[in-house]
Amino acid sequence: MRDSYDVVIVGGGAAGLGGALTLARARRSVLVIDGGAPRNAPAAHMHNYLGREGTPPRDLLAIGREEVGEYGGEFVDGHAVEAQASDDGFVVRLAGGEEISARALLVTTGLVDELPDVPGIGGRWGRDVLHCPYCHGWEARDGAIGVLATSAVATHQVLMWRQWSDNVILFTHTAQPFDPVDLEKFAASGIEVVDGRVTGLEVRGDKLTGVQVEGLGVVARDALVVPPRFVARSGLLESLGVETAVQEMGGTVLGTYVPAGPTGETTVPGVWVAGNVTDPRAQVISAAAGGVGAGAMINAALIERDVTARVEARRASGVR
């Protein structure tokens, strides 16, 4: 690891690796700082990634690291805790105290899924406690699926999951009473509504077999859909003055994210973002694509800086 690079990328998931590969192939010096805690670590496989369908997430990251390394990209395992502007760009400080200079930053730190407070769901997350139907719907198809309601957003969720199975139950849990129009949609779709707070899960043989409902007992289910709160890992960005925003859907707060322009640029010049930190809906393939796009824009911005410096140096020498 050197003291300075053209670009430091914080976050070594699909978005970070996509940006790193693009920049390394553009002959930029690149360092990827990665804390080793990808959002999709609990999942056995990833999906909807063309050409890599069903690949274990960590296998994709290992392949990506190898590819980036072939073009000279470097890696350090650790946590970037703070960054500040400098005369030529930025200084990033690691948890161990090391400081690294960069002309530009790409932050791809992702997000944290904060799960509802129901005993047992954390240990099943990404296995048979699910969220995204595009990530897990095929695997759960035709099974007994439950949807945990904590807000009106459950209407959207339960109708979505009905696409993958005709055996879907909506557990009202802590949500407010549903609109009669929504209840009619559920009835027309064959979706059963079960009132009462969910108090836990039934697991047998390392497999979800049921959902415990207060005052009702265990309702047999093969999978449970839960609504996490998406919280951007934005600490490093906040140290630079980049602010987060609240993401809402129909008046319900879904979490936080870092707003960015169409190419990933933030409100702080020289700082870009990509992946789930700025787009909580991004799947692995779209996060990777976001990193590729941001990497290209960073390279273009550095080219402009380099050309401007050459012109100024030429003029200072008296050449016209």
Coordinates of C-alpha atoms in Angstrom, one line a residue:
M1 CA 0.0 0.0 0.0
R2 CA 1.3 3.4 -1.0
D3 CA 0.7 6.8 0.6
S4 CA -1.3 8.2 -2.3
Y5 CA -3.5 7.1 -5.2
D6 CA -5.5 8.6 -8.0
V7 CA -8.6 7.1 -6.5
V8 CA -9.4 5.5 -3.2
I9 CA -12.6 3.4 -3.2
V10 CA -14.2 2.7 0.2
G11 CA -16.2 -0.5 0.0
G12 CA -15.2 -3.7 -1.8
G13 CA -18.6 -5.0 -2.9
A14 CA -20.0 -5.2 -6.5
A15 CA -20.2 -1.4 -6.8
G16 CA -16.7 -0.8 -5.5
L17 CA -15.1 -3.6 -7.6
G18 CA -17.0 -2.3 -10.7
G19 CA -15.5 1.1 -10.2
A20 CA -12.1 -0.3 -9.4
L21 CA -12.0 -2.4 -12.6
T22 CA -13.0 0.5 -14.7
L23 CA -10.4 2.9 -13.2
A24 CA -7.6 0.3 -13.1
R25 CA -8.1 -0.4 -16.8
A26 CA -8.0 3.4 -17.4
R27 CA -4.4 3.2 -15.9
R28 CA -5.4 5.0 -12.7
S29 CA -3.8 4.0 -9.5
V30 CA -6.6 2.6 -7.3
L31 CA -6.8 1.4 -3.8
V32 CA -9.9 -0.4 -2.5
I33 CA -10.5 -0.3 1.3
D34 CA -12.9 -3.0 2.4
G35 CA -14.3 -4.0 5.8
G36 CA -15.4 -7.4 4.7
A37 CA -19.0 -7.1 5.6
P38 CA -21.1 -7.2 2.4
R39 CA -24.8 -6.7 2.7
N40 CA -25.7 -10.0 1.0
A41 CA -23.3 -12.1 3.1
P42 CA -26.1 -14.2 4.6
A43 CA -27.4 -15.2 1.2
A44 CA -26.1 -18.5 -0.3
H45 CA -26.5 -17.3 -3.9
M46 CA -27.1 -14.1 -5.8
H47 CA -29.6 -13.8 -8.7
N48 CA -30.4 -11.7 -11.8
Y49 CA -26.7 -11.2 -12.5
L50 CA -26.4 -12.1 -16.2
G51 CA -23.7 -14.6 -16.7
R52 CA -23.3 -15.3 -13.0
E53 CA -26.8 -16.5 -12.0
G54 CA -26.7 -18.4 -8.8
T55 CA -23.1 -17.6 -7.9
P56 CA -22.3 -17.4 -4.2
P57 CA -21.8 -13.7 -3.3
R58 CA -18.3 -14.2 -1.9
D59 CA -17.3 -16.1 -5.0
L60 CA -18.2 -13.0 -7.1
L61 CA -16.1 -10.8 -4.9
A62 CA -13.1 -13.1 -5.0
I63 CA -13.4 -13.2 -8.8
G64 CA -13.7 -9.4 -8.9
R65 CA -10.7 -8.8 -6.7
E66 CA -8.6 -11.1 -8.9
E67 CA -9.7 -9.2 -12.1
V68 CA -9.0 -5.8 -10.5
G69 CA -5.6 -7.0 -9.3
E70 CA -4.7 -8.1 -12.9
Y71 CA -4.8 -4.4 -13.9
G72 CA -2.8 -3.2 -10.9
G73 CA -5.6 -2.3 -8.5
E74 CA -4.7 -2.7 -4.8
F75 CA -6.6 -3.7 -1.7
V76 CA -6.4 -3.2 2.0
D77 CA -8.7 -5.0 4.5
G78 CA -9.8 -2.5 7.0
H79 CA -12.2 0.3 7.9
A80 CA -12.0 3.9 6.7
V81 CA -13.3 6.0 9.6
E82 CA -12.8 9.5 8.4
A83 CA -11.9 11.6 5.4
Q84 CA -11.0 15.3 4.9
A85 CA -10.2 17.6 2.0
S86 CA -6.6 18.4 1.2
D87 CA -4.8 20.6 -1.3
D88 CA -4.8 17.9 -4.0
G89 CA -7.9 16.0 -3.1
F90 CA -8.5 14.0 0.1
V91 CA -6.9 12.3 3.0
V92 CA -8.6 9.1 4.2
R93 CA -7.8 7.8 7.7
L94 CA -8.1 4.1 8.6
A95 CA -9.2 2.6 11.9
G96 CA -5.5 1.7 12.6
G97 CA -4.4 5.3 12.1
E98 CA -2.9 5.0 8.6
E99 CA -3.6 7.9 6.3
I100 CA -3.9 7.6 2.5
S101 CA -4.1 10.5 0.0
A102 CA -6.4 10.4 -3.0
R103 CA -7.2 12.8 -5.8
A104 CA -10.8 11.5 -5.8
L105 CA -13.0 9.2 -3.7
L106 CA -15.6 6.6 -4.7
V107 CA -17.7 5.6 -1.7
T108 CA -19.6 2.3 -2.1
T109 CA -20.2 1.4 1.6
G110 CA -23.7 0.1 1.0
L111 CA -26.4 0.0 3.7
V112 CA -27.4 -1.9 6.8
D113 CA -30.8 -3.8 6.9
E114 CA -32.4 -3.0 10.2
L115 CA -34.9 -5.8 10.8
P116 CA -38.1 -5.7 12.7
D117 CA -37.9 -6.6 16.4
V118 CA -39.2 -10.2 16.1
P119 CA -37.2 -12.9 17.9
G120 CA -35.4 -15.3 15.5
I121 CA -35.6 -13.4 12.2
G122 CA -32.0 -12.2 12.3
G123 CA -30.7 -15.7 12.3
R124 CA -32.8 -16.7 9.3
W125 CA -32.2 -13.5 7.3
G126 CA -31.3 -14.2 3.6
R127 CA -32.3 -17.8 4.0
D128 CA -36.0 -18.2 4.6
V129 CA -36.6 -14.8 6.1
L130 CA -36.6 -12.6 3.0
H131 CA -37.2 -9.2 1.5
C132 CA -36.7 -9.0 -2.3
P133 CA -38.8 -11.2 -4.5
Y134 CA -36.5 -10.7 -7.4
C135 CA -33.6 -12.0 -5.3
H136 CA -35.5 -14.9 -3.6
G137 CA -38.9 -15.3 -5.2
W138 CA -38.0 -18.1 -7.6
E139 CA -36.5 -20.2 -4.8
A140 CA -39.6 -19.6 -2.6
R141 CA -42.1 -20.2 -5.5
D142 CA -45.2 -22.2 -4.8
G143 CA -44.4 -22.4 -1.1
A144 CA -46.3 -21.2 1.9
I145 CA -45.2 -17.5 2.2
G146 CA -46.0 -15.1 4.9
V147 CA -45.6 -11.3 4.7
L148 CA -45.0 -9.4 8.0
A149 CA -46.8 -6.0 7.9
T150 CA -45.3 -3.1 9.8
S151 CA -46.8 -0.3 7.6
A152 CA -49.0 0.3 4.6
V153 CA -46.0 -0.7 2.4
A154 CA -47.0 -4.3 3.1
T155 CA -49.8 -3.9 0.6
H156 CA -47.2 -3.5 -2.1
Q157 CA -45.1 -6.3 -0.7
V158 CA -47.8 -8.9 -0.4
L159 CA -49.3 -8.3 -3.8
M160 CA -45.8 -8.6 -5.3
W161 CA -45.1 -11.9 -3.6
R162 CA -48.4 -13.2 -4.8
Q163 CA -46.7 -13.4 -8.2
W164 CA -44.5 -16.3 -7.0
S165 CA -47.1 -18.3 -5.0
D166 CA -50.8 -18.6 -4.6
N167 CA -50.3 -19.5 -0.9
V168 CA -49.6 -16.1 0.7
I169 CA -50.7 -14.9 4.1
L170 CA -50.4 -11.3 5.3
F171 CA -49.7 -11.0 9.1
T172 CA -51.0 -7.6 10.2
H173 CA -48.5 -7.5 13.1
T174 CA -47.9 -3.8 13.9
A175 CA -49.4 -2.2 10.8
Q176 CA -52.4 0.1 11.0
P177 CA -55.7 -1.2 9.7
F178 CA -55.7 -1.6 6.0
D179 CA -57.8 0.4 3.6
P180 CA -61.0 -1.4 2.4
V181 CA -59.8 -1.1 -1.1
D182 CA -56.6 -3.0 -0.2
L183 CA -58.5 -5.6 1.6
E184 CA -60.6 -6.1 -1.5
K185 CA -57.4 -6.6 -3.5
F186 CA -56.2 -9.2 -1.0
A187 CA -59.5 -11.1 -1.2
A188 CA -59.5 -11.0 -4.9
S189 CA -56.0 -12.4 -5.0
G190 CA -56.7 -15.2 -2.5
I191 CA -54.4 -13.6 0.1
E192 CA -55.4 -14.5 3.7
V193 CA -55.1 -11.8 6.3
V194 CA -54.1 -12.9 9.8
D195 CA -54.5 -10.4 12.6
G196 CA -52.3 -10.3 15.7
R197 CA -48.7 -9.6 16.6
V198 CA -46.0 -12.0 15.4
T199 CA -44.0 -13.1 18.4
G200 CA -41.4 -15.5 16.9
L201 CA -40.6 -18.2 14.5
E202 CA -40.9 -22.0 14.5
V203 CA -37.7 -23.6 13.1
R204 CA -37.2 -27.3 12.8
G205 CA -34.1 -29.0 11.3
D206 CA -32.6 -25.6 10.4
K207 CA -35.6 -24.7 8.4
L208 CA -38.5 -22.3 9.0
T209 CA -41.7 -24.2 9.5
G210 CA -44.0 -21.6 11.0
V211 CA -44.8 -18.2 12.3
Q212 CA -45.9 -17.7 15.9
V213 CA -48.9 -15.3 16.3
E214 CA -50.0 -13.9 19.7
G215 CA -53.2 -15.5 20.7
L216 CA -53.3 -17.8 17.7
G217 CA -50.4 -20.1 17.9
V218 CA -48.2 -21.3 15.0
V219 CA -49.2 -20.7 11.4
A220 CA -47.3 -23.0 9.1
R221 CA -45.1 -21.1 6.6
D222 CA -42.0 -22.0 4.5
A223 CA -40.8 -18.4 4.2
L224 CA -41.4 -15.0 5.9
V225 CA -41.1 -11.7 4.1
V226 CA -40.1 -8.8 6.3
P227 CA -39.6 -5.1 5.7
P228 CA -36.1 -4.0 6.8
R229 CA -35.2 -0.3 7.3
F230 CA -32.5 0.6 4.9
V231 CA -29.8 2.6 6.6
A232 CA -27.0 4.0 4.5
R233 CA -23.5 3.4 5.8
S234 CA -22.7 7.1 5.5
G235 CA -20.3 7.9 8.3
L236 CA -17.3 8.5 6.1
L237 CA -19.4 10.7 3.8
E238 CA -20.7 12.7 6.7
S239 CA -17.2 13.4 7.8
L240 CA -16.8 15.2 4.4
G241 CA -20.0 17.2 4.7
V242 CA -22.1 14.9 2.5
E243 CA -25.6 14.7 3.9
T244 CA -28.1 11.8 3.8
A245 CA -31.7 12.0 2.9
V246 CA -34.8 10.1 4.0
Q247 CA -36.4 7.7 1.5
E248 CA -40.1 7.4 1.7
M249 CA -42.8 5.3 -0.1
G250 CA -46.4 6.5 0.2
G251 CA -45.6 8.5 3.3
T252 CA -43.8 5.6 5.0
V253 CA -40.1 6.1 5.8
L254 CA -38.1 3.2 4.3
G255 CA -34.7 4.4 5.5
T256 CA -31.8 6.7 4.5
Y257 CA -29.7 7.1 1.4
V258 CA -27.0 9.5 0.0
P259 CA -28.4 11.7 -2.8
A260 CA -26.3 11.8 -5.9
G261 CA -26.4 13.1 -9.5
P262 CA -26.9 10.7 -12.4
T263 CA -23.2 9.9 -12.6
G264 CA -22.8 9.3 -8.9
E265 CA -21.4 12.7 -8.0
T266 CA -22.2 14.1 -4.6
T267 CA -22.5 17.6 -3.3
V268 CA -18.8 17.6 -2.5
P269 CA -16.6 17.9 -5.6
G270 CA -14.3 14.9 -6.1
V271 CA -16.5 12.5 -4.1
W272 CA -18.7 10.0 -5.9
V273 CA -21.0 7.3 -4.6
A274 CA -22.4 4.1 -6.1
G275 CA -24.4 1.0 -5.1
N276 CA -26.8 0.7 -2.1
V277 CA -25.4 3.7 -0.2
T278 CA -27.2 5.9 -2.8
D279 CA -29.7 3.4 -4.3
P280 CA -31.2 1.1 -1.7
R281 CA -33.1 -0.8 -4.5
A282 CA -30.0 -1.7 -6.4
Q283 CA -29.4 -5.4 -6.9
V284 CA -25.9 -6.8 -7.3
I285 CA -25.8 -6.3 -11.1
S286 CA -27.1 -2.7 -11.0
A287 CA -24.7 -1.9 -8.1
A288 CA -21.8 -3.1 -10.2
A289 CA -23.1 -1.1 -13.2
G290 CA -23.3 2.0 -10.9
G291 CA -19.7 1.5 -9.9
V292 CA -18.6 1.2 -13.5
G293 CA -20.4 4.4 -14.5
A294 CA -19.0 6.3 -11.5
G295 CA -15.5 5.0 -12.3
A296 CA -15.8 6.3 -15.9
M297 CA -16.9 9.7 -14.7
I298 CA -14.1 9.9 -12.1
N299 CA -11.6 9.2 -14.8
A300 CA -13.1 11.9 -17.1
A301 CA -12.9 14.4 -14.2
L302 CA -9.3 13.5 -13.6
I303 CA -8.5 13.9 -17.2
E304 CA -10.0 17.4 -17.2
R305 CA -7.9 18.3 -14.2
D306 CA -4.7 16.9 -15.8
V307 CA -5.3 18.7 -19.0
T308 CA -6.0 22.0 -17.2
A309 CA -2.8 21.6 -15.3
R310 CA -0.8 21.0 -18.5
V311 CA -2.3 24.1 -20.1
E312 CA -1.5 26.3 -17.1
A313 CA 2.0 24.9 -16.9
R314 CA 2.5 25.6 -20.7
R315 CA 1.3 29.1 -20.3
A316 CA 3.5 29.7 -17.2
S317 CA 6.5 28.7 -19.3
G318 CA 5.7 31.4 -21.8
V319 CA 4.6 29.1 -24.6
R320 CA 1.4 30.2 -26.4

